[in-house]
Structures are given as structure tokens and as C-alpha cells.
Coordinates of C-alpha atoms in Angstrom, one line a residue:
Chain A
X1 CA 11.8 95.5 82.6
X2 CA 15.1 97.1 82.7
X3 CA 17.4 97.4 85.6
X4 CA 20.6 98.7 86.8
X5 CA 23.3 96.4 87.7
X6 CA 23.2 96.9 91.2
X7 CA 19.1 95.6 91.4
X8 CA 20.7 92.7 89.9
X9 CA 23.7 92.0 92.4
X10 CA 20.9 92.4 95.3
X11 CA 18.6 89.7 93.7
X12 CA 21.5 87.4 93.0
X13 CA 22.8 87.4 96.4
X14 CA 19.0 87.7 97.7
X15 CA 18.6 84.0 96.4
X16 CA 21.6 82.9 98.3
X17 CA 20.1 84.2 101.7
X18 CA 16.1 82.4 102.3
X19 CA 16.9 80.4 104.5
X20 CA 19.3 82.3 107.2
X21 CA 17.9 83.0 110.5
X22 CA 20.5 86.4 111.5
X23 CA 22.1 88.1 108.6
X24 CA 24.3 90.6 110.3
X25 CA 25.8 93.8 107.4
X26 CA 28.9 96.2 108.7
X27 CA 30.2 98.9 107.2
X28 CA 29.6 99.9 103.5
X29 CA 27.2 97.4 102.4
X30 CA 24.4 98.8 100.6
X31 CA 24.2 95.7 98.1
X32 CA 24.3 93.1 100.9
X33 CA 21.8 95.4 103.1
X34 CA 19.6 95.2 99.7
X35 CA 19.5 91.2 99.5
X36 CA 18.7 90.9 103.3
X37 CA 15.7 92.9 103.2
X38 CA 14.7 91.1 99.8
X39 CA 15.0 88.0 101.5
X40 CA 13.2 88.7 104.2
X41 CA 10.5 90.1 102.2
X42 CA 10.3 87.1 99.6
X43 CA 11.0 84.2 101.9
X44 CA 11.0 84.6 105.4
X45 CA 9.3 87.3 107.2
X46 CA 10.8 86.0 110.6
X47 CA 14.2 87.1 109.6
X48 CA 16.7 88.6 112.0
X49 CA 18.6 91.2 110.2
X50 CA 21.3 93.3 111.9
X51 CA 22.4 96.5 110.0
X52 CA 25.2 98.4 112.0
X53 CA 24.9 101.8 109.8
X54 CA 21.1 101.6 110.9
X55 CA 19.6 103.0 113.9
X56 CA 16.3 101.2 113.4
X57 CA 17.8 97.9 112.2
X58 CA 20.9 97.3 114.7
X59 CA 19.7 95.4 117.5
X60 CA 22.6 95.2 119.9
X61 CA 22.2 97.5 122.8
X62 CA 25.2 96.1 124.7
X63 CA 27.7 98.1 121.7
X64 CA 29.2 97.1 118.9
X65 CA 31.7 94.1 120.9
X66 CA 28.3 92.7 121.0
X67 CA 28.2 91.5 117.6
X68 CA 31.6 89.9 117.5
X69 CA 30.3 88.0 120.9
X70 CA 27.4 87.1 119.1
X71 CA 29.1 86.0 115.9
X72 CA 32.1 84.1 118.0
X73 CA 29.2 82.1 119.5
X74 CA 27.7 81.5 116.4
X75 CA 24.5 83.3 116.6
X76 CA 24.8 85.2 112.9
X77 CA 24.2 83.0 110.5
X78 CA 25.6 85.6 107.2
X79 CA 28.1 88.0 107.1
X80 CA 29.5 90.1 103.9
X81 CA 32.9 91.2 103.2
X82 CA 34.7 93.1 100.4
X83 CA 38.2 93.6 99.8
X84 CA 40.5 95.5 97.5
X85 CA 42.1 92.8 96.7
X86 CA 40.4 88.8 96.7
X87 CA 42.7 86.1 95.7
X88 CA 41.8 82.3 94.2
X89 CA 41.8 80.9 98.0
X90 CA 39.6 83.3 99.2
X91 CA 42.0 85.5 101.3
X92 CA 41.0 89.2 101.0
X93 CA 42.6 92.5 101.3
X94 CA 41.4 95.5 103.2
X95 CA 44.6 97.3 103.7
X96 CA 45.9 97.9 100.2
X97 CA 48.2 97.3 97.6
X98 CA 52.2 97.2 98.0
X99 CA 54.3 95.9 100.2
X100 CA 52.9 96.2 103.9
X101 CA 53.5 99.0 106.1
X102 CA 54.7 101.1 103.1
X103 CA 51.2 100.8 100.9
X104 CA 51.4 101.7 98.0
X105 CA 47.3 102.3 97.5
X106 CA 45.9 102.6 101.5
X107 CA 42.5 101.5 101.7
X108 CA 40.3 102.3 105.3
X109 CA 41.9 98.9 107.1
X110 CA 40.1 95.6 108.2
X111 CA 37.4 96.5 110.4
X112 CA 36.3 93.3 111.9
X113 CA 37.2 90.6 109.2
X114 CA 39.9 88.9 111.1
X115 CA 37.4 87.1 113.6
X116 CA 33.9 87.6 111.2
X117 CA 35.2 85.9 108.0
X118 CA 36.5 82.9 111.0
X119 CA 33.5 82.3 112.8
X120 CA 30.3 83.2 110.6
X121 CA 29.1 80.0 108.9
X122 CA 28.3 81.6 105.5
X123 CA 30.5 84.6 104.4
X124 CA 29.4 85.8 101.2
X125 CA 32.4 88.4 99.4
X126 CA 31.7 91.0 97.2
X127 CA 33.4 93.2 94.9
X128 CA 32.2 95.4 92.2
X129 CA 35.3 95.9 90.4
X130 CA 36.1 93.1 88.5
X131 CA 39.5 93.1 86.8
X132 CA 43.0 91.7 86.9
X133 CA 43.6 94.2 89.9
X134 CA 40.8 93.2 92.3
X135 CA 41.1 89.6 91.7
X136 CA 44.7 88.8 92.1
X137 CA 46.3 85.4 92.5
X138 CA 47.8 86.1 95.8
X139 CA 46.7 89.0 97.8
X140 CA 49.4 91.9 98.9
X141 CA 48.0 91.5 102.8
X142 CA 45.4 88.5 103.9
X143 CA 43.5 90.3 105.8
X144 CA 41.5 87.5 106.8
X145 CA 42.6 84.5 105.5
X146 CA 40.1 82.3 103.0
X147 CA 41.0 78.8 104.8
X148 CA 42.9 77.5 107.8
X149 CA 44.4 74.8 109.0
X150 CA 42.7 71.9 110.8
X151 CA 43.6 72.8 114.3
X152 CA 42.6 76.6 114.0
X153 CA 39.4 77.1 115.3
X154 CA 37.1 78.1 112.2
X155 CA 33.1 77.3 112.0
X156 CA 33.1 79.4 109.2
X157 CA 34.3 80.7 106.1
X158 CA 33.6 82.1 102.5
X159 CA 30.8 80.3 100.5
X160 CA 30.3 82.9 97.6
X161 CA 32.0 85.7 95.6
X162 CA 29.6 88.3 94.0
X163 CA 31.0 90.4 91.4
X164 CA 29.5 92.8 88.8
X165 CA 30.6 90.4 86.3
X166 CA 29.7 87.0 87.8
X167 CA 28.8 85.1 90.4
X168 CA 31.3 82.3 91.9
X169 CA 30.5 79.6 94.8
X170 CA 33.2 78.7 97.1
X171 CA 34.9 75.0 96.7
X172 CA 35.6 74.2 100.5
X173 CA 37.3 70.5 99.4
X174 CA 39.4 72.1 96.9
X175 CA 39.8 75.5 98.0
X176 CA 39.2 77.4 95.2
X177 CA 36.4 79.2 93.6
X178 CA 33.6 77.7 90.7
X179 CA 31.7 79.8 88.5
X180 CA 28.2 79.4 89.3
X181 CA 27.1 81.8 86.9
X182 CA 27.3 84.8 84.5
X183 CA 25.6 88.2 84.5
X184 CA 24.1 89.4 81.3
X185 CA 26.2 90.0 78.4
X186 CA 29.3 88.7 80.3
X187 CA 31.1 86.1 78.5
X188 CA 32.7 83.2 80.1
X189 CA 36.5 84.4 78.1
X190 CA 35.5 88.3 79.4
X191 CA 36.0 86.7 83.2
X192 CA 38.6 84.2 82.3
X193 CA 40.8 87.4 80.9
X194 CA 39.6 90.1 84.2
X195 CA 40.5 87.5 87.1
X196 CA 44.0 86.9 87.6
X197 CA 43.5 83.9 90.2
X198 CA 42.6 80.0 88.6
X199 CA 39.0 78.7 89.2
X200 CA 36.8 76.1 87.9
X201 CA 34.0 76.5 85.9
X202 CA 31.8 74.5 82.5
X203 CA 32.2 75.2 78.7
X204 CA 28.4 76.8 78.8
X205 CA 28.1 78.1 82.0
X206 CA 24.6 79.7 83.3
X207 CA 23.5 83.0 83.5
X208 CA 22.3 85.0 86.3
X209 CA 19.2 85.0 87.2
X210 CA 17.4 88.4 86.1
X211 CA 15.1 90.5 88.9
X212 CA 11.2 89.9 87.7
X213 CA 9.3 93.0 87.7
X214 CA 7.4 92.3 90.9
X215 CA 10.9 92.0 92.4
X216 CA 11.9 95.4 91.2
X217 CA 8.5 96.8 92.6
X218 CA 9.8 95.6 96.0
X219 CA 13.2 96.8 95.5
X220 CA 12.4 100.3 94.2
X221 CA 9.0 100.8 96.7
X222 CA 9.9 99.9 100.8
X223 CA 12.8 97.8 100.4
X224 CA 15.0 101.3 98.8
X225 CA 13.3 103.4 101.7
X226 CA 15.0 100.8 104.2
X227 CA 18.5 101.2 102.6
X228 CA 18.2 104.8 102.7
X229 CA 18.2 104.6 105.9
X230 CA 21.7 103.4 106.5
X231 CA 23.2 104.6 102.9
X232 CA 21.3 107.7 101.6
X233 CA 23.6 108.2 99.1
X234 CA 23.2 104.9 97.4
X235 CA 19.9 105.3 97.9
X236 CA 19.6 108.2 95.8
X237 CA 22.0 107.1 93.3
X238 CA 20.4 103.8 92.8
X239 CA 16.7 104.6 93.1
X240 CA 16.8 108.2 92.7
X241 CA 15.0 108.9 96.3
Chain B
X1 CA 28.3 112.9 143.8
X2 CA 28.7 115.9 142.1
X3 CA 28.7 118.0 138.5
X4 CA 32.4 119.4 137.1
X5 CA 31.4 121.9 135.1
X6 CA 34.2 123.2 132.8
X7 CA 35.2 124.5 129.7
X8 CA 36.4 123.0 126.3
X9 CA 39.4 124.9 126.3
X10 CA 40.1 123.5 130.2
X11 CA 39.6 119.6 128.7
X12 CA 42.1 120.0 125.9
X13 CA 44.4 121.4 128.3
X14 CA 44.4 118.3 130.1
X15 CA 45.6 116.4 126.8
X16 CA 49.5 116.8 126.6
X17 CA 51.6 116.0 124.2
X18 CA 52.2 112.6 123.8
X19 CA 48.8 111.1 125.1
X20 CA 47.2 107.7 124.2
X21 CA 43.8 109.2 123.2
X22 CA 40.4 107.4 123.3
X23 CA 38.7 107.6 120.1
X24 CA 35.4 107.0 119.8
X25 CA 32.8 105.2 116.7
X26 CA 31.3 107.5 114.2
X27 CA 28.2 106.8 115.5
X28 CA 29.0 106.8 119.2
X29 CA 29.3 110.5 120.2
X30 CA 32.2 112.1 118.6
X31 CA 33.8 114.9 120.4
X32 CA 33.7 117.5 117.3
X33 CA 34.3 120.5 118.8
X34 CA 36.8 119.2 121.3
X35 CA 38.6 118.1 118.2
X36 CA 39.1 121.2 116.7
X37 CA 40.2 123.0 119.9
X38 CA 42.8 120.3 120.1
X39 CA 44.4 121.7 117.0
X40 CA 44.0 124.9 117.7
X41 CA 46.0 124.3 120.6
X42 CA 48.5 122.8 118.1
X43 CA 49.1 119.3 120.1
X44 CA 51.5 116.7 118.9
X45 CA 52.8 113.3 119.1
X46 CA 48.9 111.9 120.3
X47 CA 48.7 108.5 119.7
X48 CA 44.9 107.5 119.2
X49 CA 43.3 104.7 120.0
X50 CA 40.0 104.2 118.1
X51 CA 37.1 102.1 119.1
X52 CA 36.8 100.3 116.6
X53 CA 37.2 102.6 113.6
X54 CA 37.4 106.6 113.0
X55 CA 35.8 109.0 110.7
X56 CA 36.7 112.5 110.5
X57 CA 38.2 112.9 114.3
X58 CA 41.2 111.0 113.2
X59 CA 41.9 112.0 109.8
X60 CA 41.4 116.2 110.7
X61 CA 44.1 115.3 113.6
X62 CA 45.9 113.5 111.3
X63 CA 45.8 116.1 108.7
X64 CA 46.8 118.9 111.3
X65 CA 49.8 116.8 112.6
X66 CA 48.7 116.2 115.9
X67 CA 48.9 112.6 115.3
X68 CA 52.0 110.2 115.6
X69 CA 50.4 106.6 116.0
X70 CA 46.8 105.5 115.3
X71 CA 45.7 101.7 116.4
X72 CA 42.3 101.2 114.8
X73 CA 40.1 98.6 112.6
X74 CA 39.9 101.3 110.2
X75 CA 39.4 104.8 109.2
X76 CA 37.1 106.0 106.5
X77 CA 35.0 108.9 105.6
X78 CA 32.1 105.6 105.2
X79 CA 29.4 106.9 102.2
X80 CA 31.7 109.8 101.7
X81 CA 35.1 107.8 100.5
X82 CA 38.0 107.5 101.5
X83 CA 39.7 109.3 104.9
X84 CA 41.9 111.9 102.5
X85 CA 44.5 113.0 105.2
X86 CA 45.0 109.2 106.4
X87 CA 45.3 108.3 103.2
X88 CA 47.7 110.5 101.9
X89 CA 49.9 110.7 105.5
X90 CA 50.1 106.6 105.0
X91 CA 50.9 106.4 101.5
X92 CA 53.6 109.1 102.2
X93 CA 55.1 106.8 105.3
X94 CA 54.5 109.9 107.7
X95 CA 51.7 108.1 109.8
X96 CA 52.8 105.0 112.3
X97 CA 49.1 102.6 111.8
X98 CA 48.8 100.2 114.7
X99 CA 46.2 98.0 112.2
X100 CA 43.8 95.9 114.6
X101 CA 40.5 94.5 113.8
X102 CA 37.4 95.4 115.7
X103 CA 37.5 92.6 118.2
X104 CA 40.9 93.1 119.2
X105 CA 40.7 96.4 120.0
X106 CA 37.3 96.2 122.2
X107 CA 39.1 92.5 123.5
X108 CA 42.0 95.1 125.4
X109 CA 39.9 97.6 126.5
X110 CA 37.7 94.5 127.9
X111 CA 41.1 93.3 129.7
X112 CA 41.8 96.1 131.1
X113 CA 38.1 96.8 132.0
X114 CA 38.9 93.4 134.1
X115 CA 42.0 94.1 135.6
X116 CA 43.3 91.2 134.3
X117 CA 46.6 91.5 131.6
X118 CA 45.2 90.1 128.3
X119 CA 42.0 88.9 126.6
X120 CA 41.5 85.6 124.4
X121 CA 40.3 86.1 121.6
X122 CA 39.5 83.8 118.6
X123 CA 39.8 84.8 114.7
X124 CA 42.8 86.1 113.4
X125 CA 46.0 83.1 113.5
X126 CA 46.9 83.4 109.2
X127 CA 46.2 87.1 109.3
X128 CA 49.0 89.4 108.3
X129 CA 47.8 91.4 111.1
X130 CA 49.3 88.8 113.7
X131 CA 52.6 89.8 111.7
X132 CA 52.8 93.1 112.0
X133 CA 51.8 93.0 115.9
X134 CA 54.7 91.8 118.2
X135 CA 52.5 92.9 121.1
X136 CA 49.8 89.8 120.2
X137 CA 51.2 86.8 121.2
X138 CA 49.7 82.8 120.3
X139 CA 49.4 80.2 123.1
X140 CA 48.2 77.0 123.2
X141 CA 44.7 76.9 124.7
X142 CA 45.7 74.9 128.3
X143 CA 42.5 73.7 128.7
X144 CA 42.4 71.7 125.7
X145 CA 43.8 67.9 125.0
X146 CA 44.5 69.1 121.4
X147 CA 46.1 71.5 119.5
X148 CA 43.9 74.7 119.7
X149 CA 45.9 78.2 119.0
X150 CA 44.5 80.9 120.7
X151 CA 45.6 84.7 120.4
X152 CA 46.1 86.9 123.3
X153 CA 45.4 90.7 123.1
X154 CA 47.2 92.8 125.7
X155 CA 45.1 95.0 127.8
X156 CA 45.2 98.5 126.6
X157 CA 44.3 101.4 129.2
X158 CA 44.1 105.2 126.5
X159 CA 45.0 107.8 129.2
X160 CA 42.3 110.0 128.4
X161 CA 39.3 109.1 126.6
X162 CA 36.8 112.6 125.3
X163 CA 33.5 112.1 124.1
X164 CA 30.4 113.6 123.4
X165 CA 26.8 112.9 124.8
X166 CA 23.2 114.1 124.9
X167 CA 22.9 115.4 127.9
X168 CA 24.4 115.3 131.4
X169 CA 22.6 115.2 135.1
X170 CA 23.2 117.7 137.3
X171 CA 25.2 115.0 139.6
X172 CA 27.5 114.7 136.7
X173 CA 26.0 111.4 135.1
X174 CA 26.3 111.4 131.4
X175 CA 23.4 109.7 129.1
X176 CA 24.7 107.7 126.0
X177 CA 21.3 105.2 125.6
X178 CA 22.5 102.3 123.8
X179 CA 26.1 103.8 122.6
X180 CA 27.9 101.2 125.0
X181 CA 31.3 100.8 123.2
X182 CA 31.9 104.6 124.9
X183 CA 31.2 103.0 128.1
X184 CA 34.0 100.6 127.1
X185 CA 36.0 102.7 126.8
X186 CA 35.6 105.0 129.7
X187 CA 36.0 102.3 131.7
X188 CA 39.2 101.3 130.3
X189 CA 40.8 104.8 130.5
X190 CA 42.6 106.5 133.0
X191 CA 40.5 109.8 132.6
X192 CA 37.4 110.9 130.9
X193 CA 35.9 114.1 130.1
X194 CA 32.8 114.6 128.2
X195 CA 31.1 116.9 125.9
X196 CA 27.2 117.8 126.4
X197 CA 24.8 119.3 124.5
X198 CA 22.9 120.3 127.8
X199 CA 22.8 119.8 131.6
X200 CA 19.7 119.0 132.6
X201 CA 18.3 119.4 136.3
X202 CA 17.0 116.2 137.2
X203 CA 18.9 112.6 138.2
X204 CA 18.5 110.0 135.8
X205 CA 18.9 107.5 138.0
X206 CA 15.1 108.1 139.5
X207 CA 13.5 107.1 136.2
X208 CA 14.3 103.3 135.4
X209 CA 14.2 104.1 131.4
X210 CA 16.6 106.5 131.9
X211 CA 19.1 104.3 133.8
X212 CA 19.7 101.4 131.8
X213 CA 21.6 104.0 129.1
X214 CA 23.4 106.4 132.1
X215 CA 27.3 106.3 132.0
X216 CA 27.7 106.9 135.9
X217 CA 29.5 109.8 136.9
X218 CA 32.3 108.7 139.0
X219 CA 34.3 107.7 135.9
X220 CA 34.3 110.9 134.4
X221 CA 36.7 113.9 135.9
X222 CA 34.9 117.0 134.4
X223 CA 32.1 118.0 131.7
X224 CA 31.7 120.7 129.4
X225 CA 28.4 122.0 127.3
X226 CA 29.1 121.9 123.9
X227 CA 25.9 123.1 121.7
X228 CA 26.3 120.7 118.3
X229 CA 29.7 119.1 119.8
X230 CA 29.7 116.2 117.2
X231 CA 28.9 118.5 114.2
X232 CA 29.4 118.1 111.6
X233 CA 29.1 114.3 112.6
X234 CA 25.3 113.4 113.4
X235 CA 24.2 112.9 117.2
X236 CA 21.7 110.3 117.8
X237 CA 17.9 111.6 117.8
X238 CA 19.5 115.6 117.7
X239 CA 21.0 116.0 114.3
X240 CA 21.9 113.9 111.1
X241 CA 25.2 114.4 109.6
X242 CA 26.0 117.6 107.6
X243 CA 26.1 115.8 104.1
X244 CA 27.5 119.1 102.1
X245 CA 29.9 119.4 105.2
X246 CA 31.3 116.5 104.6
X247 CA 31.6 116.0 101.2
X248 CA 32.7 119.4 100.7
X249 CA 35.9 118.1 103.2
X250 CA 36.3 115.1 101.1
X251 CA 37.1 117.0 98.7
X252 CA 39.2 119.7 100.1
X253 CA 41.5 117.3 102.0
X254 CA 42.7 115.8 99.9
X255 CA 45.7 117.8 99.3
X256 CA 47.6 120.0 101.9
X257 CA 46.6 123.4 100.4
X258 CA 42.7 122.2 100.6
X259 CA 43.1 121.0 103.8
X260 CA 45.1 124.3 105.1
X261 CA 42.1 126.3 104.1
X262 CA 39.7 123.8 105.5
X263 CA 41.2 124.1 108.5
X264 CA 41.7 128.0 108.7
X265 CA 38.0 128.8 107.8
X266 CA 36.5 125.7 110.6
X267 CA 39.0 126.7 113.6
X268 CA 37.9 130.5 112.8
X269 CA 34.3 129.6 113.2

């Protein structure tokens, strides 16, 4: 059965998410949103998932400081972040690109990345554009940083980077990022020449695994009604509803 | 306890030049209509203060150069791209950005909701942000044996926070349901007006479903009915957003001429 790239990024990261308890998703995260409600769906009906676009699926009636006190106390077990810019340690970029305050390209800003990405156990990053831009060796702004020192105060941290070329896990010993594996039709010298940061990886490396048709059933049925929700246009884009 | 009636015209008088500005969520009640009466009366110099983040209120104030500083987590136009006049005032070094994270911007309202100078918060040591913020300062947590840094948010009081609701009592108690970061805010301001869609003639303090969402009405000086105040941002349970609205704006503003004409047709109306 065929599928767009984006059914694919929502099962890849769906995988990564069966066993979390809370998976909260802030702003502009239609692909994240996606993989929760797949999870929930595939392995774990009991899941808590918090969408701030959502009316239905935001839980916090105490407003939005709520979730940080939550996540600071270590009650959401996933978070997602994107960046403009996502370097080999894992530091992202929600600002833009140039020299800081005179940007050069000004993206929206950091939203809440500079405690989330500290204190959320498993941080998953995503970024859909995939070149020598996007992934740079050393970010023009950190954001949030990818690592800290041993006497900052920091339960959490990345674990994965999704992109629509590959998927990487997060080293924590060695602070750097592994290819896990490879979306269909990417080769392994395609990534090596479209990231400009260092990471490890094998001569064969796997491929990503592909959504089975009873999975795109899901997705395109309830699970694409629940993301239109929160992001009709995706919605429409993706599944044309 | 008593209803303030007045006008939207009478709020933005109230705004001078020069005012730290409460600026609330997308999704929180924005003041819409408020908005565009504050450029019609052509202010300048606001600085706004957004909890967390801003839509279209800061980037059409932005846009019409009402706007000298803006501290917020972000501001975006969300499914509908990028915030065009931010953008472009930012990229062209005409726009001061205070850059914050969430957090830290409900963590100083918090202080000052306190009365106390600062709030702790954790997160943030190894962010640029820290950098670019002399007004953030890194202790030492005193409590602890070890070495714990700890970052301390000064408390932050906007002097006049606007925002708009469903409905108002007539003893001048505003509902917001479960839009609490606008309570936050109220609280941590020096003086609040609020926008209405209607005033009803009951008390919502005799029906206990009610309550638990009221905003009570001795923080807030005056009120004014505003039929579709947030358009053409949704309201919770009244009206989604005004897709074509917006996107027709997203396009328009992103160069001056667009936005001139964007302007000149919406203050019109």
C-alpha cells in the first residue's frame, strides 16, 4: 500500500512511544500528535496524551504554567521539539540563523524548550528538512542545550532525531547521534552528504520500518479525524479531510 | 461589588504611550477588537509582554509601529506560518525581542502574583537565552550541600493587561472557564480591562460550575461588550478561527504595501 512520507514519520516515531505513560505535544506538531494517538491506539489504550493545540485533548485546567509544573516534576514522560537548526550534540535552534540579536532568518522563538528539553525524560527532535542547513555542526543560538554538565539539574534530555530522511538515536555516553535507520530510497552517502554534524552509524544500516496497511487504516480513519482537530490544515493536506 | 461598563475606545484611552502591555495566548481570549482601536489611536513605544507566546495581536501592532519591545516565548501565525511583520521588523533590526521561554515568563508573573521579588526556576543554565538576559541572574541553590545552579526570574508586573472573555456578570465578574494563564496575568498586572461578548444578568458565583472558571471582579477596573472581540482569532465554544482571514493576512503582510492595505480596509470596518 502506498503512503506519503508523513504516514511514515508518524509510524516510525509511533514505535518509539508504547510504552510512555504521558506524552505531552506543544505547538506545531502534527507528526508527533500523529504517533501519540497511534500509540495509544496500537499499544496502550491507557495512554495519557496532552495536546495543547486541542481543546478536547489538553487536560490542564490550571493554564498552560501547568504543564511546565508538571513536566519540572516529572509527570510527562515525552516531549517533541523541532528546531531550525539541530547540531551533532543535540543543541537546537528556534531563533534563527546569524549572529544573535541581528538574525539573519527569524524564526517564531523558543516557546518552552529551555526547561522541556531539561526535564522530560525522553525528548524525541524532529525536523523535516534535512540538509546541510538544518543539520549544522554547531547551532547559531542553543536554544536548549542537547547536554549539561554534571551539576546542572537535568532528568532529561534528547533520545531520538526524526528526519524525513532517517531516523537517528541519541548516544548519551558519547554525546552524539547513531543512525538507527534509513527511510526508503535514502542511501546511507545521501545522509552522510545532507548533515553537516559527525555521527556514527554501520556500513549496511537498516531501513525504516514501513506502515502495514491496517496501520494506514488507523491513521487515515479516527486517528486523522483526532489531528484535525488541533491542525486542520495538515489534516487536509495529509489525508485530504 | 459592581459592573464598569465602558466603551472600547474609553479602554485604549487608558493605554499611553510607553505601557508594558499584557498579552495574552492565542487560545486564551485575545482582545481583537481592542487591538485594532489601539492602532487606530496610533500608540507608540508599547512594550508587550506575552504570555507565553503571540499570534496576530503582536505582529498587527508590530506591523503598525505601535510596538518598541516584545518579551515573549514566541510569536507565530501557528498553522498559518510565520508572524510576517515580526519577522520582517526583526530581520530589519527595528524590533527590540526580549526572547524568554514559556516558563520564565509565567515564573515572573508568578513572582509578582506572590509579592515576593523573583521566581526559581529550573531549565535553561547553557541556553543562549541566559546570555542575552542581564536581568536573569544564577545562584547557587542555598539549600543544597552541592553544587546546584539555579536561575532566578525577576518578577514582572505589565501595567495594563486587556483581554477578552465570554461573558461578564452583572457584578462585573468575568468568565474565562479553564483559560487560567489570563488569570495569571491579571493578577500580576497593575490594571485590567476586559472585552465581553455579553453581560449577562445573573451572578456566577451562585452556580458552583460556574465558579470554579470566574475571574473575580475586583481585579478588573472596567469592561466593555465587544460582539466577536477575538475575531478573526477563534473564542472558545463561540467561533473557530476565520481560516481565509488569516491566511489572506499571511499573505498580505508580508510586505509594507500589503500590510498598509490590510490595515486601511480592517480599521475601516
Amino acid at each position: 500500500m502506498a503512503f506519503k512520507l508523513e504516514e511514515l514519520l508518524i509510524c516510525c516515531l509511533s514505535r518509539k512511544l508504547h510504552k510512555k505513560r504521558h506524552i505531552a505535544i506543544g505547538a506545531a506538531s502534527p507528526i508527533p500528535a500523529g504517533a501519540a494517538f497511534m500509540a495509544r491506539e496500537e499499544a496502550n489504550k491507557g495512554m495519557h496524551i496532552t495536546l495543547l493545540a486541542s481543546q478536547k485533548h489538553n487536560h490542564f485546567t490550571d493554564g498552560s504554567r501547568e504543564l511546565f509544573d508538571a513536566a519540572a516534576q516529572g509527570r510527562i514522560d515525552a516531549f517533541f521539539l523541532g528546531g531550525v537548526q539541530i547540531d551533532g550534540q543535540a543543541n537546537i535552534n528556534l531563533i534563527g540563523t546569524g549572529e544573535y540579536p541581528n538574525t539573519q532568518r527569524r524564526f517564531p522563538g523558543s516557546f518552552g524548550s529551555a526547561l522541556m528539553y531539561y526535564v522530560v525524560p525522553s525528548v524525541f527532535l524532529f525536523r523535516l528538512q534535512h540538509n546541510r542547513r538544518s543539520m549544522v555542526e554547531a547551532v547559531d543560538f542553543i536554544s536548549a542545550p542537547g547536554f549539561s554538565p554534571p551539576e546542572v539539574y537535568r532528568p532529561g534530555g534528547p533520545v531520538a532525531l526524526i528526519t524525513d530522511k532517517c531516523l537517528f538515536a541519541v548516544d548519551s555516553e558519547k554525546q552524539r547521534f547513531r543512525l538507527e535507520s534509513l527511510h526508503p530510497n535514502v542511501s546511507l552517502e545521501e545522509v552522510i552528504d545532507l548533515t553537516g554534524f559527525a555521527f556514527d552509524y554501520e556500513e549496511n544500516p537498516p531501513t525504516t520500518e514501513t506502515p502495514t496497511s491496517s496501520q494506514l487504516d488507523l491513521l487515515r480513519g479516527t486517528i486523522a479525524q483526532e489531528i484535525a482537530e488541533s491542525y486542520p490544515l495538515f489534516a487536509k493536506q495529509t489525508f485530504g479531510i | 461589588m459592581s459592573l464598569h461598563e465602558c466603551s472600547i475606545q474609553e479602554i485604549a484611552d487608558e493605554v499611553q504611550n510607553g505601557t508594558l502591555l499584557g498579552v495574552p495566548a492565542d487560545y486564551s481570549g485575545v482582545p481583537m477588537a481592542f487591538v485594532r482601536e489601539l492602532i487606530r489611536q496610533g500608540k507608540s513605544e508599547l512594550d508587550l509582554f506575552c504570555l507565553p507566546q503571540s499570534t496576530l495581536q503582536a505582529d498587527m501592532l508590530i506591523g503598525a509601529g505601535c510596538v518598541r519591545s516584545v518579551e515573549t516565548a514566541a510569536v507565530t501565525l501557528g498553522e498559518y506560518g510565520q508572524a510576517p511583520c515580526f519577522t520582517r521588523f526583526v530581520q530589519e533590526g527595528r524590533l527590540n525581542v526580549k526572547d524568554s521561554t514559556c516558563p520564565a515568563l509565567h515564573a515572573a508573573l508568578q513572582a509578582t502574583e506572590r509579592a515576593v521579588p523573583f521566581s526559581p526556576l529550573r531549565g535553561l543554565i547553557g541556553s543562549d537565552l541566559v546570555k542575552h538576559r542581564p536581568d536573569w541572574q544564577v545562584i547557587s541553590n542555598p539549600f543544597s550541600d552541592q553544587e546546584d545552579p539555579v536561575i532566578l526570574i525577576p518578577a514582572v508586573s505589565p501595567d495594563v493587561t486587556v483581554i477578552h472573555a465570554q461573558k461578564a456578570d452583572k457584578n462585573g465578574n468575568v468568565w474565562i472557564g479553564r483559560r487560567k494563564e489570563v488569570a495569571t496575568l491579571i493578577h500580576a498586572s497593575k490594571r485590567n480591562f476586559v472585552t465581553v461578548e455579553e453581560i449577562v444578568d445573573t451572578d456566577f458565583y451562585e452556580d458552583e460550575v460556574l465558579a470554579a472558571g470566574v475571574l473575580p471582579g475586583f481585579y478588573i477596573e472596567a469592561i466593555a461588550v465587544a460582539k466577536d472581540g477575538a475575531w478573526p482569532l477563534a473564542l472558545s465554544d463561540r467561533y473557530p478561527i476565520d481560516e481565509a482571514h488569516l491566511k489572506d493576512y499571511a499573505t498580505r503582510a508580508k510586505t509594507e504595501e500589503g500590510f498598509a492595505t490590510y490595515l486601511a480596509e480592517n480599521l475601516a470596518a
